[in-house]
mmCIF file with all atom_site columns, C-alpha atoms in Angstrom:
data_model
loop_
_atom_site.group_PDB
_atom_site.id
_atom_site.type_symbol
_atom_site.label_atom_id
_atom_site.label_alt_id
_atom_site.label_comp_id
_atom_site.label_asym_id
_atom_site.label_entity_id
_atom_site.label_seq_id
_atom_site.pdbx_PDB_ins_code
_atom_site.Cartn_x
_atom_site.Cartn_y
_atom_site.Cartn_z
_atom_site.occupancy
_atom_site.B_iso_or_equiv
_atom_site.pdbx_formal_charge
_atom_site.auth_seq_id
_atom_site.auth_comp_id
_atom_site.auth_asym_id
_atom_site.auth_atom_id
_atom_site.pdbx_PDB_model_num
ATOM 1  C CA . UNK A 1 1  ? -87.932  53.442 -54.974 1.00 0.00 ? 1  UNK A CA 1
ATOM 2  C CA . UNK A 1 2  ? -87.836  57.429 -54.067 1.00 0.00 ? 2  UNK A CA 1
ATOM 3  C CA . UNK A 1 3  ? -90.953  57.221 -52.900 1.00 0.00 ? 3  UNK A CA 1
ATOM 4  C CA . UNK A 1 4  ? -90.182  54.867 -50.475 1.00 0.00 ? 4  UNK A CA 1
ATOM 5  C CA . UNK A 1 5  ? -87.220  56.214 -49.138 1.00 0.00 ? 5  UNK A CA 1
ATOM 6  C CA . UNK A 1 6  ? -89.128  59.132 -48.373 1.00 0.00 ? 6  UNK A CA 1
ATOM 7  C CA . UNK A 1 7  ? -92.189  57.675 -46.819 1.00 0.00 ? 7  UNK A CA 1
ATOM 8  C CA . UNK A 1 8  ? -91.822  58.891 -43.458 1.00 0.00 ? 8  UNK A CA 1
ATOM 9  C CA . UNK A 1 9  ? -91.382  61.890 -44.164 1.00 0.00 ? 9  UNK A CA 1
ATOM 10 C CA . UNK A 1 10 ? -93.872  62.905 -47.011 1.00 0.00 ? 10 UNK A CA 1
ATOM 11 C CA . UNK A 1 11 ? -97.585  62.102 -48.068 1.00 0.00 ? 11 UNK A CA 1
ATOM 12 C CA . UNK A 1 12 ? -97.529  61.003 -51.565 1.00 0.00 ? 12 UNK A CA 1
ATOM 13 C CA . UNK A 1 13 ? -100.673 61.194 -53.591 1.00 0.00 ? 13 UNK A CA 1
ATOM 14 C CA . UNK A 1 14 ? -100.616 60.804 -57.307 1.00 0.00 ? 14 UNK A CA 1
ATOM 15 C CA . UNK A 1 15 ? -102.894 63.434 -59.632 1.00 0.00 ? 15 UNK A CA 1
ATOM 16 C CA . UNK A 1 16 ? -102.107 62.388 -63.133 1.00 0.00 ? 16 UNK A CA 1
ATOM 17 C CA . UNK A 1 17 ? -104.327 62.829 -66.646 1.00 0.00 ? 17 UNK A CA 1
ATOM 18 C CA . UNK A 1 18 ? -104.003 58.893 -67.265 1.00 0.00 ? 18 UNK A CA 1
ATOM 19 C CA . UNK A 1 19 ? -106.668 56.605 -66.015 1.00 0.00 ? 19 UNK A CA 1
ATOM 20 C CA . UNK A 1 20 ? -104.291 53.342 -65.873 1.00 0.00 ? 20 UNK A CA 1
ATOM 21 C CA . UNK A 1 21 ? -105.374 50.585 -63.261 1.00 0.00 ? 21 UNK A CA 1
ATOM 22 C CA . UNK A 1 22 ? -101.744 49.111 -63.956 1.00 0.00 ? 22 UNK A CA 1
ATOM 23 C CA . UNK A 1 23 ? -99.894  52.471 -63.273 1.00 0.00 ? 23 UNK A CA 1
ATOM 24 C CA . UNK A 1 24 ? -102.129 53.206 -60.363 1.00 0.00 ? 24 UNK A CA 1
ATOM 25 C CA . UNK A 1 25 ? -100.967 50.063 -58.876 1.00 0.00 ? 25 UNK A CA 1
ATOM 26 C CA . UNK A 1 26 ? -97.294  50.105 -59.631 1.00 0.00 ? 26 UNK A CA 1
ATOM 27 C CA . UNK A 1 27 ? -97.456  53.752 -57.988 1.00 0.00 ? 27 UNK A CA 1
ATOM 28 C CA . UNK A 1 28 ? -99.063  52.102 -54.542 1.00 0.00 ? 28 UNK A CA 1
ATOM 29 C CA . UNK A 1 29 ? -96.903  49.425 -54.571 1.00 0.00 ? 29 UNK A CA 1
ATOM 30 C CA . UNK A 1 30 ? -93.896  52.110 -54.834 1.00 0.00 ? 30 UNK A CA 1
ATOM 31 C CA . UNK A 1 31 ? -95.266  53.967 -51.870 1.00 0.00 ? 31 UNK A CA 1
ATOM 32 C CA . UNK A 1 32 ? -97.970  56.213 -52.810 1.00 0.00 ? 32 UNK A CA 1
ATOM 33 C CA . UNK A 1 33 ? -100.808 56.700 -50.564 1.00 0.00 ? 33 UNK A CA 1
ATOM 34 C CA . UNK A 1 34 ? -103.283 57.487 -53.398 1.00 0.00 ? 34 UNK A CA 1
ATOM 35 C CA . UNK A 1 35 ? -103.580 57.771 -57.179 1.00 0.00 ? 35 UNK A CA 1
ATOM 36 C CA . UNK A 1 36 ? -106.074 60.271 -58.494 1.00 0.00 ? 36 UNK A CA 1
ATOM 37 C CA . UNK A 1 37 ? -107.331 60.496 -62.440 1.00 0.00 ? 37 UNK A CA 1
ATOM 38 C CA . UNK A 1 38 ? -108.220 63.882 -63.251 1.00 0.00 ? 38 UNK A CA 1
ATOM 39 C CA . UNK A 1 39 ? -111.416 63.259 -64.993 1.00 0.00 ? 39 UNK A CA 1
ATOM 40 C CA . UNK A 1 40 ? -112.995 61.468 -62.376 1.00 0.00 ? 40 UNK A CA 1
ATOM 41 C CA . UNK A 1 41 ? -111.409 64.126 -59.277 1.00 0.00 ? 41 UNK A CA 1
ATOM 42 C CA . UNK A 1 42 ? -113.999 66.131 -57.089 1.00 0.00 ? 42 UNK A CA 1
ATOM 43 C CA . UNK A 1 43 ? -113.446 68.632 -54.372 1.00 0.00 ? 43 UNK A CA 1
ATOM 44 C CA . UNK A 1 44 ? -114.368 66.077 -52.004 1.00 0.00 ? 44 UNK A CA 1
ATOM 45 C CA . UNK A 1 45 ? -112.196 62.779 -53.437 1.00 0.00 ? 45 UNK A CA 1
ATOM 46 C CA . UNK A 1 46 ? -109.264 65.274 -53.275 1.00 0.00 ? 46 UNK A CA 1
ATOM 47 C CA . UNK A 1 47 ? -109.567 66.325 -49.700 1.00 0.00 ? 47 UNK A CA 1
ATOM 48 C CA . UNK A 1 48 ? -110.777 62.806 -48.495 1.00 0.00 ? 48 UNK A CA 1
ATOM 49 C CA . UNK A 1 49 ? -107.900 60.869 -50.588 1.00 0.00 ? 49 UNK A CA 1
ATOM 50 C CA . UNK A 1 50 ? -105.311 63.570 -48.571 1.00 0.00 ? 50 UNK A CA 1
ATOM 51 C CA . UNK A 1 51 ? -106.897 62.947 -45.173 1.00 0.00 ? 51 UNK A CA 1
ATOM 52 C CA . UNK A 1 52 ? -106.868 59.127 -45.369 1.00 0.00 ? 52 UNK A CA 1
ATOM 53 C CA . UNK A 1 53 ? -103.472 59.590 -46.438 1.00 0.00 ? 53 UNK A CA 1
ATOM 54 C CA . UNK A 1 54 ? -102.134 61.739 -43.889 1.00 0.00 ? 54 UNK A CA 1
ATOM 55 C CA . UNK A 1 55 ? -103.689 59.287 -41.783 1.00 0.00 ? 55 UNK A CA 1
ATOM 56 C CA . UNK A 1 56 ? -102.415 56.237 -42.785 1.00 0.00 ? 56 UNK A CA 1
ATOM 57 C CA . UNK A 1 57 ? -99.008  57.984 -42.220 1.00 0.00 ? 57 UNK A CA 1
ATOM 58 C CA . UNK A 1 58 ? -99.184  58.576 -39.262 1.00 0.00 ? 58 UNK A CA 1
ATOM 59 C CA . UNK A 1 59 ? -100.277 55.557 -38.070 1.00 0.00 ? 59 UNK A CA 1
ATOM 60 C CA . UNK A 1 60 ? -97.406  53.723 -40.028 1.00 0.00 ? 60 UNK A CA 1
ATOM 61 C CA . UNK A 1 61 ? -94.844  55.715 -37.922 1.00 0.00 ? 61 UNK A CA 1
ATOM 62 C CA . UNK A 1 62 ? -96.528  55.284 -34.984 1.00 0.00 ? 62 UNK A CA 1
ATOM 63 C CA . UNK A 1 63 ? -96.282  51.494 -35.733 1.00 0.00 ? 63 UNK A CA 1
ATOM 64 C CA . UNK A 1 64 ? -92.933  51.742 -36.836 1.00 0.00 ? 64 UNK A CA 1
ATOM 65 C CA . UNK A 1 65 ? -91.979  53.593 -33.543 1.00 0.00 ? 65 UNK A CA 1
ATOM 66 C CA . UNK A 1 66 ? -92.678  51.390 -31.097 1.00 0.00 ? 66 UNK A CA 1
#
């Protein structure tokens, strides 16, 4: 519910140590852009899962906006 209230404002992108499908999903559907499992993180997932994020962000407000 937080997350939501804040989604204009902030990019949320979930690093955690648990590999979950069900808490991955409850996380999107509570506003996160993105939900990351350590073990499997790279350099590259990181930066790409933060770009498509920031992305998707801004194309919600623009939405939103008009």
């Amino acid at each position: 519910l937080l997350i939501c209230t804040v989604l204009y404002i902030a990019v949320v992108v979930v690093l955690t140590g648990i590999s979950d499908e069900r808490l991955a999903l409850k996380a999107i559907q509570q506003g996160a852009q993105d939900y990351l499992a350590k073990d499997t993180l790279t350099a590259d997932s990181l930066v790409r899962s933060i770009r498509y994020a920031i992305q998707r962000q801004q194309l919600l407000a623009t939405t939103i906006e008009r």
